[in-house]
Amino acid sequence: MSYLEYNTRYVPTGFRKLLYLNWPIIILLAAISGAGFLMLYSVAGGSATPWMEPQMKRFAAGMAMMLVIAMVPIWFWRNMAALAYLISLALLLAVEFFGVTGMGAQRWIDLGFMRLQPSELMKIGLVMMLAAYYDWLPLKKVSHPFWVLVPLVFIALPTLLVLTQPDLGTSILLVAGGGAVMFLAGVHWAYFATVIVAGVGAVVAVFESRGTSWQLIKDYQFRRIDTFIDPSNDPLGAGYHITQAKIALGSGGWTGRGFMQGTQSRLNFLPEKHTDFIFTTLAEEFGFIGAFALLALYALIIVFCIASAMTNKDRFAALLTLGVAMTFFLYFAVNMSMVMGLAPVVGVPLPLVSYGGSAMLVLLIAFGLVQSAHVHKPR
Amino acid sequence: MRRPPKDTADSARQVSRRALLLGVAQFGLVGALGFRMQSMQVEQADEFRLLAEENRINIRLLPPARGLIFDVNGVPLAVNEQNYRIVMVREDAGDVQEVLDRLTRLVAIPPETIERAIEEMNRRSPFVPVTIVDRVAWDDIAKVTVNAPALPGIIAEVGLSRHYPMGSDTAHVIGYVGPVSDYDLSRIDDQDPLLQIPRFQIGKTGVENKMERTLRGVAGSRRIEVNALGRVMRELDRQEGVSGADIQLTIDSRLQSYVEARLEGESAAAVVIDTFTGDLKAVASAPTFDPNLFVRGISVAAWNGLNEDIYRPLSAKSVQGTYPPGSTFKMVTALAALEAEVLTPDETIYCSGWTEVSGTRFHCWKGSGHGNINLHESLKQSCDCYYYEVAQRVGIDAISAMAQKLGIGVRHDVPMSAVAQGLAPDREWKRSVRGQDWRIGDTVNASIGQGDVLASPLQLAIMTARLATGRNIEPRLIHTIDGIEQPITGGESLGLNENYLRRLRQSMFDVSNHQRGTAYRSRITLDEARMAGKTGTSQVRRITPEERARGVTSNEDLPWERRDHALWVNFAPFEMPRYAVSVIVEHGGGGSAAAAPIGRDITLQALYDGPPPLEAYPADVRARIADQQVRIQNRVAAGGTANTRA
């Protein structure tokens, strides 16, 4: 389906497009980011620096980019999909060679004005690529083994590069996000059953490889898994993070200890309190009500994305919207599971709330694509 | 590429179906997350809140000020001295090396001390105060305080440390404090959290140790909020502790110092007890040591010096040492026989110089014998044969019972370390401890305070006080606690025949006031202060028949540790007894020559509450006594450490 097939009479033009934006999503994004600003202000001990102010600037820039992207017709972005994927892949390769090492992992490229994490970029690049691929692929061939192998390669290339950084969290997000798009595109369920069986096998293999010469993941990752299984066996080492996070979260109670009154974060018992573990501060200070409200905001975004996709007859647009929604869902679900002790600590930030430039920009760009899909819906 | 409208519709349907499936799965996961939040934040909230509080709140103990110890007149014997130290906080200092350089230009600090402090600072968190030097002179503290702006991170702190102003003079009574050790913790059943404070000072010996609970007080506490690194953020609340109670002893520090000075040069002990109240006015043991050395941390050399000294300066011989009481025990034997009515005071017994009992010869100190001798003369001249005979009549069990009645072989309740029980042996004791039957020879030996009989100077003083009063005098060392007077215990009549007691006292009077008395040379010549006493000389070796045939080796020709112990007990004034005194000079030779003069000097010092008039002394010794008084006064004035060994 191309531009010519649209009933252009119903596609809004010029500034009328603003009226057709998916406003609920924009409001939800702003609300979540606002909660993030509050928390960054709180964990800095009641100060706009060093975290809240830069985060607000990035939010403003991200929102502007989102609106610009939303104005551009969705078919343009479909044509750009392959290019976006290739650029992201190239940057991932570049980070392998010229990247900046931080926190034991090679993740950034220093562009001078900002530090770019190509792995974040790849999250949209991959979703765009797969959506465009299934838009191009005739429906009948979707479950053909060869045409299933092709998207698997699209997923595998960046995942392997990210794994070598090493960044287990992003790898999981890429695989799960890509897999979700394949599932949505209608790939036969038997493939997924096979993958799940294989996945279990792989987990077993990873554990079997421990201590051997072909060890598949790093020792610190093993330790994180051990600690996840039983945080109390290493209360002052790796388990310290999880234990303190759970204490912060649990001590919030119904209504929390009050804004800026969270002792766990204020007294530095919380690790990474402005990034991966920021949710625990929120839960400590605003309690169950605050934490559940944030979860509800996230869930509402997913609901609006699904609703938008289901009313969109354009295959690329629908798959892209759902793919972005799935990636977004994976972000907050993995992060919350991690800080609540339901999943190992794999280093996934809380979307729009955790301090971090690349993640926020990339997410807002992704929602720009979602908006574009919504605005340029065939009507 | 064109796609047929049917395909578009199919695609949309398929995507919608799968989207719904995935949506349901996502909704399930969101539900699980919400459920987890609910269970942690609502159901387990209390547990987690508690854990968070435990994280955040530390309780620091505030050590209370230790109770002070005074003598009976309010002279301080143990005080808490302000002790200045220089402390540094690394993070406040900026350039640590530069600040320390400036500090060493102001105050002389050895380089190794500085190095140790730097090492400790680097090991600890930057906000932890580290002590650089302890016990800094006030002048140096003043310099540091004045230059504070140039010394960032340097703080002058005040702490309390124990100090004993009388030094060695009261060392054995008061003891000393020291940091609590693992050994202390394992030995004492005390849950007081104060003991967990590193280097917390507790009483190690003497009154400091025995009255520890009274002196220590109750810990205060400070609840503080700390962050994850242990840095104190703020104080939440503070509860002040209760200082330890002050203790006033019955000891008269002036007399105590005099006695220590008088005993100087000997390995000796002396006790002065008040015959009305049982108050211990002086409990002295020589040589002694400086307890302040122990508070500061004694050097190995000094410790070894004290430990290896054959005069045993660390031992409080006054209460810990037990000695055969020798002839000072004769009053016990006589009183046992009189009370048992196997002897009358006027009855005479023949002394030929020795007595044969079941094939063994027991000798009198006077080889030529005393002839026919009655009770009065036997005590005055200290005849031995008289008591050999008397003891055989009354039997050991009655003697032992009388000894215990008079305070020998009984552990007295005095709050000093290792108070000895001594021994008043009887048949039962020998059977159960030695597994042997009592033999008549044992009785004969015991009758003159030899053999198995053992008494401490404290017990001899109590015995004398009880003989002087006929009442059950119990020693008292603690006069008041926290201003509340401690009860006088005992004091009731012993139920002894006053007639016999009067006879014994008269004989003791003649010991030092009759020309033929053994201590006539140590008499007091002022009527108001005349004393009654008894000499004792106890052997620490067996004299073989061969040696006796050859002539007993005199003490001067023996090595020090084989010479006889010299003993003396007395009470004074004779008419109205005020004090009872006991003196023992280890291996000092004869009691009349070595111990009695000391007893007399102490008695006079106590009676006159200071140097006595020279008229109290016989005219021929006054010049020498005047010299001695000046010498001792100088010693006392020079400070309490004159008598310190090592």
Short mmCIF file of C-alpha atoms in Angstrom, two decimals, chain A residues 1 5 134-137 139 180 183-184 186-187 189 240 244 246-247 249-254 257 263-264 266-269 279 283 287-288 291-292 295 299 302 306 310 313 315 318-319 322 326 329 332-333 336-337 340-342, chain B residues 1-3 6-8 10-12 14-27 29-42 44-46 48-53 55-56 225-229 233-234:
data_model
loop_
_atom_site.label_atom_id
_atom_site.label_comp_id
_atom_site.label_asym_id
_atom_site.label_seq_id
_atom_site.Cartn_x
_atom_site.Cartn_y
_atom_site.Cartn_z
CA MET A 1 0.00 0.00 0.00
CA GLU A 5 -3.88 4.23 -2.17
CA TYR A 134 6.39 -7.54 7.15
CA ASP A 135 4.66 -4.74 5.32
CA TRP A 136 6.65 -5.72 2.23
CA LEU A 137 6.33 -9.49 2.66
CA LEU A 139 0.95 -12.44 3.83
CA ALA A 180 6.84 -9.43 19.55
CA PHE A 183 4.32 -12.55 16.58
CA LEU A 184 2.07 -9.61 15.70
CA GLY A 186 1.30 -13.47 12.18
CA VAL A 187 4.28 -15.86 12.21
CA TRP A 189 2.77 -19.99 16.77
CA TYR A 240 22.92 -5.16 48.78
CA GLN A 244 18.03 -2.06 49.89
CA LYS A 246 13.13 -3.86 48.44
CA ILE A 247 13.44 -2.15 51.81
CA LEU A 249 9.92 0.03 48.22
CA GLY A 250 8.31 -1.88 51.07
CA SER A 251 8.81 0.84 53.64
CA GLY A 252 6.66 3.19 51.56
CA GLY A 253 3.47 1.59 52.80
CA TRP A 254 0.13 2.84 51.54
CA ARG A 257 6.89 8.68 53.60
CA THR A 263 15.30 7.82 54.19
CA GLN A 264 16.59 5.03 51.99
CA ARG A 266 18.21 10.45 51.09
CA LEU A 267 20.81 8.54 53.14
CA ASN A 268 22.27 6.83 50.08
CA PHE A 269 21.26 3.31 50.99
CA PHE A 279 11.24 3.59 41.01
CA ALA A 283 7.56 3.94 45.82
CA GLY A 287 3.79 4.66 48.67
CA PHE A 288 1.58 2.09 47.04
CA ALA A 291 3.68 3.47 42.61
CA PHE A 292 0.45 1.97 41.39
CA LEU A 295 2.10 1.69 36.74
CA ALA A 299 -0.42 0.67 31.21
CA ILE A 302 0.00 0.66 26.10
CA ILE A 306 -3.08 -0.91 21.01
CA MET A 310 -6.19 -1.83 15.96
CA LYS A 313 -5.49 -0.57 8.51
CA ARG A 315 0.16 -2.83 8.19
CA ALA A 318 0.03 -0.91 13.06
CA LEU A 319 3.10 -3.12 13.47
CA LEU A 322 2.57 -2.15 18.52
CA MET A 326 5.90 -3.55 23.26
CA PHE A 329 6.18 -2.14 27.94
CA PHE A 332 9.00 -0.60 32.52
CA ALA A 333 8.00 -4.21 33.16
CA MET A 336 9.91 -2.78 37.90
CA SER A 337 10.33 -6.55 38.14
CA MET A 340 10.87 -5.50 43.15
CA GLY A 341 13.02 -8.61 43.19
CA LEU A 342 11.02 -10.47 40.53
CA MET B 1 3.44 -2.83 -4.82
CA ARG B 2 -0.31 -3.01 -4.65
CA ARG B 3 -1.94 -5.23 -2.16
CA LYS B 6 -8.76 -8.51 0.86
CA ASP B 7 -5.15 -8.88 1.99
CA THR B 8 -5.26 -5.52 3.71
CA ASP B 10 -6.86 -9.97 6.44
CA SER B 11 -3.68 -8.33 7.66
CA ALA B 12 -5.55 -5.87 9.82
CA GLN B 14 -4.63 -10.81 12.02
CA VAL B 15 -2.66 -7.94 13.59
CA SER B 16 -5.64 -7.00 15.72
CA ARG B 17 -6.09 -10.57 16.93
CA ARG B 18 -2.45 -10.97 17.84
CA ALA B 19 -2.37 -7.47 19.36
CA LEU B 20 -5.24 -8.41 21.62
CA LEU B 21 -3.49 -11.64 22.62
CA LEU B 22 -0.32 -9.74 23.41
CA GLY B 23 -2.34 -7.03 25.17
CA VAL B 24 -3.92 -9.64 27.41
CA ALA B 25 -0.47 -11.03 28.24
CA GLN B 26 0.80 -7.51 29.00
CA PHE B 27 -2.23 -6.81 31.11
CA LEU B 29 2.08 -8.90 33.68
CA VAL B 30 0.97 -5.43 34.77
CA GLY B 31 -1.45 -7.15 37.13
CA ALA B 32 1.38 -9.25 38.54
CA LEU B 33 3.49 -6.14 39.09
CA GLY B 34 0.59 -4.39 40.82
CA PHE B 35 0.01 -7.43 42.98
CA ARG B 36 3.67 -7.54 43.94
CA MET B 37 3.58 -3.85 44.83
CA GLN B 38 0.52 -4.42 46.95
CA SER B 39 2.06 -7.33 48.81
CA MET B 40 5.33 -5.48 49.48
CA GLN B 41 3.98 -2.03 50.22
CA VAL B 42 0.79 -2.88 52.00
CA GLN B 44 4.83 -6.34 54.37
CA ALA B 45 5.13 -2.60 54.87
CA ASP B 46 5.76 -2.86 58.61
CA PHE B 48 10.28 -3.16 55.55
CA ARG B 49 9.69 0.01 57.54
CA LEU B 50 11.47 -1.58 60.45
CA LEU B 51 14.38 -2.60 58.25
CA ALA B 52 14.61 0.93 56.91
CA GLU B 53 14.69 2.33 60.44
CA ASN B 55 19.38 1.01 58.40
CA ARG B 56 19.01 4.58 59.32
CA GLU B 225 20.72 9.04 61.84
CA VAL B 226 23.48 7.70 59.63
CA ASN B 227 23.76 7.34 55.91
CA ALA B 228 24.86 4.28 53.98
CA LEU B 229 28.54 5.11 54.59
CA MET B 233 23.60 13.06 59.52
CA ARG B 234 21.88 14.33 62.65
#
